[in-house]
Amino acid sequence: GDSVTQMEGPVTLSEEAFLTINCTYTATGYPSLFWYVQYPGEGLQLLLKATKADDKGSNKGFEATYRKETTSFHLEKGSVQVSDSAVYFCALRERGQNFVFGPGTRLSVLP
Amino acid sequence: DTAVSQTPKYLVTQMGNDKSIKCEQNLGHDTMYWYKQDSKKFLKIMFSYNNKELIINETVPNRFSPKSPDKAHLNLHINSLELGDSAVYFCASSQDLPSASGNEQFFGPGTRLTVL
């Protein structure tokens, strides 16, 4: 079945550091790929998405590029802020199927 | 306006009790979901439901049952609560098109269930 793998956390960075959270996936077809963010005490909210190979999703300074050849969708941000501290989930969805979420990666940004 | 709402936000109860969590979405979506999130933040889908089909994750105990009075609501009823049911439960919704995969899910704020 389909699956999503993320780098294990927690990830701890200083403010203004560069962020990468790795995500790789296994799918039988051509899924859409998503990054969701969960701030403390809240539900998940969509951060960005890409629906086909080579698409780049971006939002709030975060970016991720759909790489079909490496089955990856790594999340990057050039300069993190304390307010970016949250849990980040990579997810995929194939046509007619349910979402498949990764295990989440906790990010802590220190001032 | 809140897109997906859940009540209650916190629920503390004794083992063996029966409880319900309510979920409502005002997005006009045709599919709703229930997820369980454990203490390590791992998300597990429990049910997906639209007006045609209920899909149950086979690992979910039959003590858990979804009830949908209408398209905008999907409530979660839990019988004979156990200690291991303690978790955060999230409701979500999406507009599902069989030919597309890019529609996002919208999540509710979660219900933290504590079984004593």
mmCIF file of C-alpha atoms in Angstrom:
data_model
loop_
_atom_site.group_PDB
_atom_site.id
_atom_site.type_symbol
_atom_site.label_atom_id
_atom_site.label_comp_id
_atom_site.label_asym_id
_atom_site.label_seq_id
_atom_site.Cartn_x
_atom_site.Cartn_y
_atom_site.Cartn_z
ATOM 1 C CA GLY A 1 0.000 0.000 0.000
ATOM 2 C CA ASP A 2 0.891 3.645 -0.189
ATOM 3 C CA SER A 3 3.113 5.078 2.528
ATOM 4 C CA VAL A 4 4.884 8.263 3.588
ATOM 5 C CA THR A 5 8.177 8.444 5.445
ATOM 6 C CA GLN A 6 9.473 11.555 7.187
ATOM 7 C CA MET A 7 12.687 12.334 8.968
ATOM 8 C CA GLU A 8 12.490 11.644 12.662
ATOM 9 C CA GLY A 9 12.264 14.563 14.999
ATOM 10 C CA PRO A 10 12.447 16.519 17.009
ATOM 11 C CA VAL A 11 14.277 19.071 14.922
ATOM 12 C CA THR A 12 15.678 21.966 16.943
ATOM 13 C CA LEU A 13 16.961 25.078 15.181
ATOM 14 C CA SER A 14 17.945 28.590 16.073
ATOM 15 C CA GLU A 15 15.916 31.469 14.688
ATOM 16 C CA GLU A 16 16.873 32.404 11.110
ATOM 17 C CA ALA A 17 18.395 28.983 10.426
ATOM 18 C CA PHE A 18 17.655 27.059 7.223
ATOM 19 C CA LEU A 19 15.088 24.280 7.526
ATOM 20 C CA THR A 20 14.767 21.029 5.622
ATOM 21 C CA ILE A 21 12.346 18.276 6.583
ATOM 22 C CA ASN A 22 12.707 15.235 4.364
ATOM 23 C CA CYS A 23 9.709 13.358 3.024
ATOM 24 C CA THR A 24 9.660 10.356 0.721
ATOM 25 C CA TYR A 25 6.702 8.355 -0.427
ATOM 26 C CA THR A 26 5.627 5.078 -1.974
ATOM 27 C CA ALA A 27 2.596 5.081 -4.238
ATOM 28 C CA THR A 28 1.142 2.865 -6.921
ATOM 29 C CA GLY A 29 -0.105 5.729 -9.075
ATOM 30 C CA TYR A 30 0.430 9.477 -9.368
ATOM 31 C CA PRO A 31 -0.597 11.053 -6.110
ATOM 32 C CA SER A 32 -0.986 14.635 -5.032
ATOM 33 C CA LEU A 33 1.413 15.597 -2.250
ATOM 34 C CA PHE A 34 0.751 17.822 0.738
ATOM 35 C CA TRP A 35 2.404 19.377 3.754
ATOM 36 C CA TYR A 36 0.198 20.037 6.760
ATOM 37 C CA VAL A 37 1.204 21.934 9.906
ATOM 38 C CA GLN A 38 -0.174 21.457 13.415
ATOM 39 C CA TYR A 39 0.449 24.248 15.906
ATOM 40 C CA PRO A 40 0.213 23.382 19.613
ATOM 41 C CA GLY A 41 -3.334 22.660 20.704
ATOM 42 C CA GLU A 42 -4.781 23.017 17.206
ATOM 43 C CA GLY A 43 -5.891 20.865 14.312
ATOM 44 C CA LEU A 44 -3.928 20.303 11.149
ATOM 45 C CA GLN A 45 -3.987 22.948 8.469
ATOM 46 C CA LEU A 46 -2.759 22.818 4.922
ATOM 47 C CA LEU A 47 0.616 24.475 4.420
ATOM 48 C CA LEU A 48 1.184 23.728 0.744
ATOM 49 C CA LYS A 49 0.553 21.130 -1.924
ATOM 50 C CA ALA A 50 1.637 19.939 -5.371
ATOM 51 C CA THR A 51 -0.495 17.867 -7.701
ATOM 52 C CA LYS A 52 1.960 16.706 -10.357
ATOM 53 C CA ALA A 53 5.624 16.050 -10.937
ATOM 54 C CA ASP A 54 7.958 19.089 -10.846
ATOM 55 C CA ASP A 55 5.264 21.306 -9.328
ATOM 56 C CA LYS A 56 6.465 23.515 -6.496
ATOM 57 C CA GLY A 57 4.139 24.331 -3.651
ATOM 58 C CA SER A 58 4.858 27.407 -1.567
ATOM 59 C CA ASN A 59 3.302 29.314 1.306
ATOM 60 C CA LYS A 60 4.515 31.511 4.191
ATOM 61 C CA GLY A 61 8.130 31.166 3.024
ATOM 62 C CA PHE A 62 7.954 27.353 2.923
ATOM 63 C CA GLU A 63 8.546 25.472 -0.311
ATOM 64 C CA ALA A 64 8.449 21.873 -1.504
ATOM 65 C CA THR A 65 8.974 20.422 -4.981
ATOM 66 C CA TYR A 66 7.306 17.239 -6.217
ATOM 67 C CA ARG A 67 10.209 15.007 -7.356
ATOM 68 C CA LYS A 68 8.853 11.943 -9.090
ATOM 69 C CA GLU A 69 12.286 10.528 -9.894
ATOM 70 C CA THR A 70 13.259 10.424 -6.220
ATOM 71 C CA THR A 71 9.683 10.052 -4.887
ATOM 72 C CA SER A 72 10.317 12.967 -2.557
ATOM 73 C CA PHE A 73 8.620 16.155 -1.383
ATOM 74 C CA HIS A 74 11.086 17.789 0.997
ATOM 75 C CA LEU A 75 9.955 20.870 2.922
ATOM 76 C CA GLU A 76 12.317 23.858 3.060
ATOM 77 C CA LYS A 77 12.378 27.328 4.519
ATOM 78 C CA GLY A 78 15.249 29.750 4.252
ATOM 79 C CA SER A 79 14.905 31.439 7.626
ATOM 80 C CA VAL A 80 12.738 29.950 10.368
ATOM 81 C CA GLN A 81 11.038 31.917 13.118
ATOM 82 C CA VAL A 82 10.005 30.949 16.628
ATOM 83 C CA SER A 83 6.400 31.017 15.411
ATOM 84 C CA ASP A 84 7.187 28.154 13.008
ATOM 85 C CA SER A 85 7.506 25.764 15.970
ATOM 86 C CA ALA A 86 4.941 23.061 15.248
ATOM 87 C CA VAL A 87 4.517 19.500 14.016
ATOM 88 C CA TYR A 88 4.760 19.072 10.238
ATOM 89 C CA PHE A 89 3.042 16.242 8.390
ATOM 90 C CA CYS A 90 3.781 15.106 4.863
ATOM 91 C CA ALA A 91 0.849 13.399 3.129
ATOM 92 C CA LEU A 92 -0.200 11.955 -0.176
ATOM 93 C CA ARG A 93 -3.461 11.193 -1.854
ATOM 94 C CA GLU A 94 -4.202 9.142 -4.922
ATOM 95 C CA ARG A 95 -7.373 9.460 -6.976
ATOM 96 C CA GLY A 96 -10.338 7.977 -5.184
ATOM 97 C CA GLN A 97 -8.291 7.076 -2.124
ATOM 98 C CA ASN A 98 -7.975 8.384 1.392
ATOM 99 C CA PHE A 99 -5.114 10.558 2.560
ATOM 100 C CA VAL A 100 -1.988 8.810 3.800
ATOM 101 C CA PHE A 101 -0.088 10.821 6.413
ATOM 102 C CA GLY A 102 3.494 10.521 7.534
ATOM 103 C CA PRO A 103 4.325 10.218 11.250
ATOM 104 C CA GLY A 104 4.960 13.951 11.665
ATOM 105 C CA THR A 105 8.143 15.861 12.481
ATOM 106 C CA ARG A 106 8.249 18.179 15.476
ATOM 107 C CA LEU A 107 10.129 21.425 14.877
ATOM 108 C CA SER A 108 11.306 23.633 17.734
ATOM 109 C CA VAL A 109 12.805 27.026 16.905
ATOM 110 C CA LEU A 110 14.767 28.724 19.664
ATOM 111 C CA PRO A 111 15.147 32.510 19.908
ATOM 112 C CA ASP B 1 -16.968 31.306 10.430
ATOM 113 C CA THR B 2 -15.509 28.024 11.606
ATOM 114 C CA ALA B 3 -15.211 25.551 8.729
ATOM 115 C CA VAL B 4 -15.043 22.324 10.739
ATOM 116 C CA SER B 5 -16.116 22.416 14.369
ATOM 117 C CA GLN B 6 -16.058 19.775 17.076
ATOM 118 C CA THR B 7 -17.583 19.546 20.520
ATOM 119 C CA PRO B 8 -16.498 19.125 23.177
ATOM 120 C CA LYS B 9 -12.892 20.302 23.064
ATOM 121 C CA TYR B 10 -12.049 18.321 26.205
ATOM 122 C CA LEU B 11 -13.728 15.178 27.491
ATOM 123 C CA VAL B 12 -12.764 13.454 30.725
ATOM 124 C CA THR B 13 -14.639 10.302 31.656
ATOM 125 C CA GLN B 14 -14.438 7.006 33.498
ATOM 126 C CA MET B 15 -13.690 3.606 32.022
ATOM 127 C CA GLY B 16 -16.778 1.782 30.843
ATOM 128 C CA ASN B 17 -18.773 4.906 30.032
ATOM 129 C CA ASP B 18 -20.327 5.708 26.661
ATOM 130 C CA LYS B 19 -19.596 9.081 25.081
ATOM 131 C CA SER B 20 -20.120 10.983 21.841
ATOM 132 C CA ILE B 21 -18.131 13.631 20.013
ATOM 133 C CA LYS B 22 -19.929 15.881 17.562
ATOM 134 C CA CYS B 23 -18.575 17.263 14.305
ATOM 135 C CA GLU B 24 -20.065 19.755 11.889
ATOM 136 C CA GLN B 25 -18.730 21.239 8.669
ATOM 137 C CA ASN B 26 -20.162 24.243 6.864
ATOM 138 C CA LEU B 27 -18.098 23.866 3.695
ATOM 139 C CA GLY B 28 -20.633 21.866 1.735
ATOM 140 C CA HIS B 29 -18.202 18.962 1.473
ATOM 141 C CA ASP B 30 -19.469 15.511 0.688
ATOM 142 C CA THR B 31 -16.955 13.436 2.639
ATOM 143 C CA MET B 32 -16.104 13.487 6.332
ATOM 144 C CA TYR B 33 -13.490 11.644 8.366
ATOM 145 C CA TRP B 34 -12.488 10.751 11.884
ATOM 146 C CA TYR B 35 -8.842 10.462 12.902
ATOM 147 C CA LYS B 36 -7.201 9.409 16.157
ATOM 148 C CA GLN B 37 -3.922 11.077 17.143
ATOM 149 C CA ASP B 38 -1.854 9.393 19.821
ATOM 150 C CA SER B 39 0.585 10.961 22.253
ATOM 151 C CA LYS B 40 3.401 10.733 19.694
ATOM 152 C CA LYS B 41 1.312 12.731 17.211
ATOM 153 C CA PHE B 42 0.803 9.753 14.903
ATOM 154 C CA LEU B 43 -2.452 10.119 12.925
ATOM 155 C CA LYS B 44 -4.609 7.093 12.283
ATOM 156 C CA ILE B 45 -7.685 7.257 10.089
ATOM 157 C CA MET B 46 -10.693 5.621 11.692
ATOM 158 C CA PHE B 47 -13.528 6.255 9.266
ATOM 159 C CA SER B 48 -14.331 8.016 6.048
ATOM 160 C CA TYR B 49 -17.940 8.629 5.119
ATOM 161 C CA ASN B 50 -19.903 10.225 2.338
ATOM 162 C CA ASN B 51 -23.534 9.935 1.416
ATOM 163 C CA LYS B 52 -22.821 6.735 -0.424
ATOM 164 C CA GLU B 53 -20.306 4.793 1.552
ATOM 165 C CA LEU B 54 -18.863 4.254 4.987
ATOM 166 C CA ILE B 55 -15.319 2.986 4.978
ATOM 167 C CA ILE B 56 -14.102 1.601 8.247
ATOM 168 C CA ASN B 57 -10.484 1.043 9.129
ATOM 169 C CA GLU B 58 -10.520 -2.628 10.018
ATOM 170 C CA THR B 59 -8.279 -2.054 13.027
ATOM 171 C CA VAL B 60 -10.871 0.165 14.729
ATOM 172 C CA PRO B 61 -12.775 -1.667 17.498
ATOM 173 C CA ASN B 62 -16.502 -1.978 16.937
ATOM 174 C CA ARG B 63 -17.013 0.013 20.139
ATOM 175 C CA PHE B 64 -16.491 3.020 17.871
ATOM 176 C CA SER B 65 -19.329 3.934 15.549
ATOM 177 C CA PRO B 66 -19.863 6.971 13.317
ATOM 178 C CA LYS B 67 -23.320 8.422 12.976
ATOM 179 C CA SER B 68 -24.276 10.906 10.280
ATOM 180 C CA PRO B 69 -27.667 12.575 10.699
ATOM 181 C CA ASP B 70 -27.040 14.634 7.556
ATOM 182 C CA LYS B 71 -24.328 15.577 5.091
ATOM 183 C CA ALA B 72 -22.885 18.298 7.336
ATOM 184 C CA HIS B 73 -22.501 16.198 10.470
ATOM 185 C CA LEU B 74 -20.523 13.123 11.422
ATOM 186 C CA ASN B 75 -20.615 12.237 15.088
ATOM 187 C CA LEU B 76 -18.421 9.647 16.781
ATOM 188 C CA HIS B 77 -19.974 7.416 19.409
ATOM 189 C CA ILE B 78 -17.772 5.318 21.674
ATOM 190 C CA ASN B 79 -19.096 2.522 23.866
ATOM 191 C CA SER B 80 -17.439 1.012 26.932
ATOM 192 C CA LEU B 81 -14.507 3.408 26.986
ATOM 193 C CA GLU B 82 -11.063 1.978 27.758
ATOM 194 C CA LEU B 83 -7.851 3.571 29.002
ATOM 195 C CA GLY B 84 -6.265 3.093 25.577
ATOM 196 C CA ASP B 85 -8.935 5.257 23.974
ATOM 197 C CA SER B 86 -7.310 8.323 25.507
ATOM 198 C CA ALA B 87 -6.122 10.439 22.590
ATOM 199 C CA VAL B 88 -7.004 13.486 20.525
ATOM 200 C CA TYR B 89 -9.736 12.846 17.966
ATOM 201 C CA PHE B 90 -9.940 14.970 14.832
ATOM 202 C CA CYS B 91 -12.801 15.366 12.450
ATOM 203 C CA ALA B 92 -12.046 16.418 8.872
ATOM 204 C CA SER B 93 -13.890 17.004 5.621
ATOM 205 C CA SER B 94 -13.113 17.283 1.934
ATOM 206 C CA GLN B 95 -14.864 17.605 -1.379
ATOM 207 C CA ASP B 96 -14.077 14.383 -3.141
ATOM 208 C CA LEU B 97 -14.013 14.032 -6.867
ATOM 209 C CA PRO B 98 -13.246 10.512 -8.105
ATOM 210 C CA SER B 99 -11.139 11.933 -10.909
ATOM 211 C CA ALA B 100 -9.025 14.220 -8.745
ATOM 212 C CA SER B 101 -6.609 13.835 -5.879
ATOM 213 C CA GLY B 102 -5.665 17.437 -5.133
ATOM 214 C CA ASN B 103 -8.500 18.512 -2.876
ATOM 215 C CA GLU B 104 -7.299 19.185 0.639
ATOM 216 C CA GLN B 105 -8.838 18.007 3.870
ATOM 217 C CA PHE B 106 -9.984 20.590 6.390
ATOM 218 C CA PHE B 107 -9.520 19.606 10.010
ATOM 219 C CA GLY B 108 -11.440 20.478 13.128
ATOM 220 C CA PRO B 109 -9.651 21.713 16.281
ATOM 221 C CA GLY B 110 -9.685 18.293 17.922
ATOM 222 C CA THR B 111 -11.262 16.725 21.006
ATOM 223 C CA ARG B 112 -8.908 15.593 23.753
ATOM 224 C CA LEU B 113 -10.395 12.491 25.346
ATOM 225 C CA THR B 114 -9.041 11.321 28.690
ATOM 226 C CA VAL B 115 -10.270 8.039 30.101
ATOM 227 C CA LEU B 116 -9.611 7.538 33.827
#
